[in-house]
XYZ file of C-alpha atoms in Angstrom:
398
model
C 124.329 79.566 128.128
C 121.168 80.489 129.988
C 121.507 84.120 128.911
C 121.154 83.098 125.284
C 117.769 81.427 125.733
C 115.696 84.586 126.387
C 117.340 86.222 123.357
C 116.398 83.289 121.130
C 112.844 83.146 122.481
C 112.460 86.880 121.972
C 113.463 86.508 118.310
C 111.145 83.527 117.928
C 108.203 85.440 119.403
C 108.929 88.430 117.172
C 108.964 86.157 114.106
C 105.575 84.666 115.083
C 103.950 88.077 115.549
C 105.431 89.449 112.311
C 104.227 86.473 110.260
C 100.764 86.655 111.862
C 100.478 90.378 111.109
C 101.486 89.844 107.481
C 99.019 86.996 107.009
C 96.266 89.024 108.699
C 96.435 91.836 106.148
C 93.608 90.378 104.027
C 91.300 89.703 106.984
C 91.939 93.194 108.365
C 91.235 94.710 104.938
C 87.845 92.977 104.888
C 86.522 92.930 108.452
C 87.610 96.443 109.414
C 85.638 97.802 106.438
C 82.275 96.275 107.355
C 80.950 99.112 109.570
C 82.049 101.671 106.957
C 80.101 100.335 103.948
C 76.947 102.493 104.413
C 79.030 105.677 104.739
C 81.122 104.804 101.674
C 78.158 104.191 99.364
C 76.465 107.343 100.697
C 79.509 109.597 100.222
C 80.324 108.186 96.774
C 76.697 108.543 95.574
C 76.015 104.822 95.095
C 72.266 104.354 94.642
C 71.965 100.557 95.020
C 72.596 99.345 98.619
C 73.864 95.947 97.427
C 76.575 97.669 95.371
C 78.474 98.362 98.590
C 79.246 94.638 98.748
C 81.594 95.102 95.771
C 83.993 96.917 98.113
C 84.598 93.477 99.633
C 84.318 91.265 96.545
C 86.720 93.320 94.427
C 89.499 92.762 96.928
C 89.124 88.995 96.480
C 89.251 89.413 92.700
C 92.644 91.090 93.124
C 93.750 88.323 95.474
C 92.811 85.663 92.937
C 94.897 87.394 90.265
C 97.868 87.840 92.610
C 98.089 84.396 94.195
C 98.888 82.567 90.990
C 102.054 84.600 90.242
C 103.568 85.553 93.612
C 104.745 82.033 94.468
C 106.773 81.602 91.251
C 108.037 85.193 91.507
C 109.301 84.601 95.048
C 111.039 81.402 93.874
C 112.929 83.545 91.342
C 113.839 86.800 93.120
C 113.553 85.734 96.773
C 110.936 86.103 99.497
C 111.792 89.630 100.669
C 111.662 91.384 97.279
C 108.417 89.603 96.304
C 106.699 90.447 99.598
C 107.957 94.039 99.328
C 106.444 94.356 95.832
C 103.118 93.124 97.217
C 103.178 95.630 100.061
C 104.002 98.392 97.574
C 100.960 97.507 95.446
C 98.769 97.297 98.560
C 99.947 100.753 99.694
C 99.247 102.184 96.214
C 95.728 100.735 96.319
C 95.197 102.120 99.822
C 96.198 105.605 98.671
C 93.742 105.342 95.767
C 90.909 104.332 98.144
C 91.862 107.024 100.655
C 91.508 109.744 98.004
C 88.633 108.158 96.031
C 85.882 110.526 94.933
C 84.059 107.985 92.731
C 82.946 104.425 93.369
C 84.979 103.228 90.360
C 88.153 104.631 91.920
C 87.272 102.914 95.198
C 86.856 99.556 93.459
C 90.098 100.061 91.521
C 91.917 100.734 94.792
C 90.381 97.671 96.427
C 91.483 95.491 93.487
C 95.044 96.767 93.957
C 94.811 96.130 97.703
C 93.832 92.509 97.023
C 96.510 92.130 94.363
C 99.127 93.410 96.814
C 97.860 91.591 99.923
C 98.096 88.259 98.090
C 101.912 88.460 98.356
C 102.306 88.398 102.150
C 99.339 86.002 102.437
C 100.950 83.422 100.111
C 104.702 83.979 100.409
C 104.838 84.001 104.218
C 103.924 80.297 104.132
C 106.943 79.664 101.898
C 109.070 81.854 104.178
C 108.136 79.746 107.212
C 108.765 76.570 105.204
C 112.249 77.870 104.291
C 113.175 78.214 107.970
C 111.323 75.318 109.598
C 109.852 71.941 108.736
C 107.843 69.135 110.261
C 106.701 69.507 113.860
C 108.491 72.837 114.300
C 106.661 74.350 111.323
C 103.344 72.993 112.618
C 104.080 74.535 116.015
C 104.810 77.922 114.461
C 101.677 77.869 112.306
C 99.592 76.981 115.375
C 100.916 80.081 117.154
C 100.299 82.171 114.022
C 96.716 80.909 113.674
C 96.007 81.658 117.342
C 96.881 85.314 116.700
C 95.182 85.259 113.289
C 91.877 84.129 114.838
C 91.696 87.335 116.890
C 91.454 89.476 113.726
C 87.769 88.884 112.775
C 86.836 89.263 116.444
C 88.507 92.645 116.925
C 88.670 94.176 113.413
C 85.020 95.349 113.022
C 85.121 97.010 116.444
C 88.392 98.710 115.486
C 86.833 99.912 112.226
C 83.824 101.304 114.083
C 86.032 103.195 116.558
C 88.095 104.711 113.714
C 84.879 105.592 111.873
C 83.538 107.483 114.881
C 86.757 109.533 115.116
C 87.904 110.066 111.521
C 85.208 108.736 109.175
C 85.643 105.947 106.651
C 88.732 107.527 105.101
C 90.360 107.186 108.505
C 90.171 103.401 108.104
C 92.232 103.599 104.919
C 94.666 105.934 106.678
C 94.956 103.191 109.300
C 95.656 100.607 106.576
C 98.354 102.906 105.171
C 100.012 103.322 108.566
C 99.763 99.603 109.347
C 101.077 98.374 105.974
C 103.978 100.846 105.997
C 104.862 99.885 109.565
C 104.762 96.130 108.885
C 106.820 96.563 105.706
C 109.506 98.567 107.538
C 109.563 96.025 110.344
C 109.840 93.175 107.842
C 112.648 94.811 105.840
C 114.585 95.739 108.976
C 114.308 92.541 111.001
C 113.615 89.614 108.663
C 116.576 88.157 106.708
C 116.075 86.599 103.285
C 115.261 82.886 103.689
C 115.664 81.612 100.119
C 119.327 81.187 99.245
C 120.344 81.888 95.638
C 121.240 78.234 94.989
C 117.585 77.231 95.506
C 116.062 79.879 93.236
C 114.456 79.019 89.888
C 113.973 81.110 86.743
C 110.448 82.512 86.416
C 108.409 80.499 83.958
C 104.830 80.893 82.795
C 105.143 77.299 81.674
C 105.338 76.130 85.304
C 102.091 77.956 86.080
C 100.429 76.461 82.999
C 101.700 73.006 83.957
C 100.311 73.421 87.469
C 96.939 74.507 86.069
C 96.848 71.528 83.688
C 97.703 69.075 86.472
C 94.958 70.434 88.741
C 92.350 70.318 85.965
C 93.380 66.803 84.894
C 93.639 65.410 88.440
C 90.124 64.445 89.668
C 90.907 64.852 93.383
C 92.585 68.240 93.037
C 89.873 69.593 90.752
C 86.995 68.320 92.887
C 88.326 69.778 96.109
C 89.412 73.047 94.466
C 85.838 73.484 93.199
C 84.423 72.482 96.567
C 86.744 74.844 98.416
C 85.621 77.664 96.115
C 81.932 76.913 96.687
C 82.265 76.780 100.477
C 84.322 79.964 100.468
C 81.673 81.519 98.207
C 78.920 80.727 100.712
C 81.019 82.303 103.468
C 81.737 85.359 101.310
C 77.991 85.654 100.735
C 77.707 86.094 104.504
C 80.565 88.610 104.649
C 78.994 90.600 101.807
C 75.623 90.844 103.540
C 76.617 90.825 107.231
C 76.454 94.599 107.677
C 73.052 94.801 105.944
C 71.648 91.879 107.924
C 72.869 93.013 111.323
C 72.557 96.781 111.044
C 69.762 97.322 108.489
C 67.574 94.254 108.904
C 67.997 93.712 112.665
C 68.969 97.260 113.692
C 71.848 96.196 115.944
C 73.541 99.581 115.508
C 76.873 99.836 117.285
C 76.508 96.279 118.614
C 77.181 94.910 115.114
C 80.933 94.364 115.733
C 80.120 92.525 118.970
C 77.772 90.042 117.267
C 80.133 89.654 114.308
C 82.991 88.906 116.696
C 80.876 86.413 118.651
C 80.171 84.480 115.462
C 83.891 84.423 114.637
C 84.598 82.444 117.820
C 83.157 79.101 116.588
C 85.248 79.484 113.412
C 88.393 79.982 115.489
C 87.551 77.097 117.825
C 87.083 74.761 114.862
C 90.427 75.791 113.370
C 92.204 74.933 116.616
C 90.263 71.698 117.140
C 90.826 70.445 113.603
C 94.532 69.747 114.149
C 93.569 67.152 116.770
C 90.561 65.812 114.883
C 92.530 64.872 111.747
C 94.658 62.457 113.796
C 91.643 60.212 114.403
C 89.307 60.699 111.410
C 90.065 60.770 107.670
C 89.967 64.142 105.927
C 87.310 62.931 103.481
C 85.002 61.836 106.308
C 85.492 65.088 108.230
C 84.704 67.112 105.091
C 81.609 65.034 104.275
C 80.266 65.320 107.837
C 80.854 69.085 107.988
C 79.165 69.726 104.633
C 76.260 67.428 105.523
C 75.860 69.330 108.792
C 75.637 72.684 106.973
C 73.103 71.283 104.483
C 70.924 69.765 107.243
C 71.022 72.888 109.410
C 70.111 75.068 106.435
C 67.245 72.759 105.436
C 65.865 72.743 108.988
C 66.253 76.518 109.279
C 64.124 77.024 106.164
C 61.018 76.124 108.224
C 61.178 79.073 110.684
C 62.403 81.192 107.778
C 59.271 80.441 105.752
C 56.925 81.022 108.706
C 58.566 84.386 109.468
C 58.747 85.514 105.809
C 62.528 85.617 106.000
C 62.593 87.600 109.255
C 63.187 85.078 112.078
C 64.008 86.300 115.609
C 67.537 87.615 115.987
C 68.512 84.879 118.444
C 67.502 82.292 115.815
C 69.927 83.628 113.206
C 72.740 83.579 115.773
C 71.850 79.994 116.735
C 71.872 79.006 113.057
C 75.113 80.729 112.056
C 77.278 79.644 115.023
C 77.373 75.908 114.110
C 77.546 76.802 110.398
C 80.763 78.745 111.005
C 82.149 75.967 113.181
C 81.673 73.586 110.236
C 83.239 76.076 107.802
C 86.217 76.445 110.140
C 86.664 72.679 109.911
C 86.300 72.694 106.128
C 88.671 75.440 105.014
C 92.003 73.824 105.918
C 90.905 70.270 105.099
C 89.576 71.078 101.626
C 92.822 72.821 100.761
C 94.841 69.856 102.081
C 92.805 67.407 99.972
C 93.205 69.554 96.850
C 96.963 69.714 97.427
C 97.446 66.029 98.310
C 98.296 64.832 94.752
C 100.426 67.929 94.005
C 103.403 67.372 96.290
C 105.839 67.473 93.360
C 104.677 71.018 92.457
C 103.747 72.183 95.965
C 104.605 75.869 95.520
C 102.945 76.600 92.202
C 100.229 74.056 93.030
C 99.257 75.887 96.218
C 99.224 79.215 94.385
C 97.067 77.832 91.578
C 94.620 76.073 93.901
C 94.356 79.248 95.980
C 93.802 81.413 92.917
C 91.116 79.176 91.387
C 89.214 78.612 94.647
C 89.314 82.343 95.447
C 87.979 83.202 91.972
C 85.161 80.653 92.280
C 84.392 81.925 95.774
C 84.386 85.558 94.651
C 81.920 84.848 91.825
C 79.683 82.684 94.037
C 79.765 85.018 97.054
C 79.093 88.113 94.942
C 76.111 86.379 93.324
C 74.656 85.421 96.711
C 75.197 88.916 98.060
C 73.580 90.642 95.083
C 70.386 88.641 95.689
C 70.031 90.120 99.187
C 66.485 91.509 99.481
C 66.078 92.434 103.135
C 65.425 88.826 104.186
C 67.626 85.850 105.099
C 66.441 83.717 102.176
C 69.405 84.472 99.842
C 71.973 83.716 102.555
C 70.397 80.435 103.714
C 69.670 79.277 100.161
C 73.295 80.158 99.356
C 74.662 77.955 102.159
C 72.285 75.138 101.200
C 72.973 75.276 97.441
C 76.768 75.496 97.838
C 76.987 72.566 100.259
C 74.555 70.355 98.294
C 76.498 71.036 95.097
C 79.773 70.329 96.933
C 78.412 67.041 98.286
C 77.236 66.079 94.801
C 80.633 66.865 93.266
C 82.511 64.811 95.870
C 80.086 61.890 95.468
C 80.445 61.901 91.664
C 84.216 61.579 92.120
C 83.686 58.417 94.155
């Protein structure tokens, strides 16, 4: 009897790590690339520095396109085949990026990477839901998120190390090795979780119905828009982080360290939020977090104006740390509020909400990033405008 317990725990731990690695594919594909952006635009003869941001944004465009279809596909053919298709597309995109000789080919490869990475990002949630429910599922997702939080802390440093050894193409070789390894591990060790009796025929009508319900439901639409705007402000930071830290503030090889430091408040908020929601309503938490971002950004405009957009480095760190704590609180809660009226179409609803919010975020974040002019004005105005607009939208609903 006792001998069986370690075996079960070993399998449980393996499942947690596998799920976390699959869900981390998107974050790794973004954060590991950050130190490589200057080398990529230089080698591919890109003349506009802000164009390098498209290496990040294009991946999210692919993700937006993929999220809306992978859920229904996995309900039809099963979780393993759908996830395998996604990994195959991601690997194809990685190969295209690895061998890219033009910027257009690079962006095409990144779109395919996003399109493929959407599968493990979305379907793994359904896979966990197939196996567990209630408190046990919450426990598993807490373990997964604990591992997931380490990715933005470690990924830029990993990318910089690979860059120093093998150049930026070495990072894509790393993606290829990682994706192939995870896929083999998944196919070998993870059984199918969706039995044939619970599968449904693929239907574009179900996707259209989900889209109509979200658009016609005030709560779902408001919080999908808000989620997209907040994600867009955060993507504006991701798009410009390398330029701000390395070009504007000349942090050099310390960039991954500062980027990782600022990821800590985000991770802390994610862990704290599960306890906070037991005592305070989601709507109040969301309103307080967005108000906090708007107030901090308004206050920060004063030193920004006096310094002509070039405040001391410590000031930008002091500004961004609480901003990211608030965003860490917002991400999960906004998604939960958008999904609250969609319990009867949870699978396709989650995919549609994710797709729409990612598309809105990609457009917003790319716009903010393209306004970068060597100062912090575009980033701070981006945070302020997105949160004020989000607050206005949620107030109009009331």
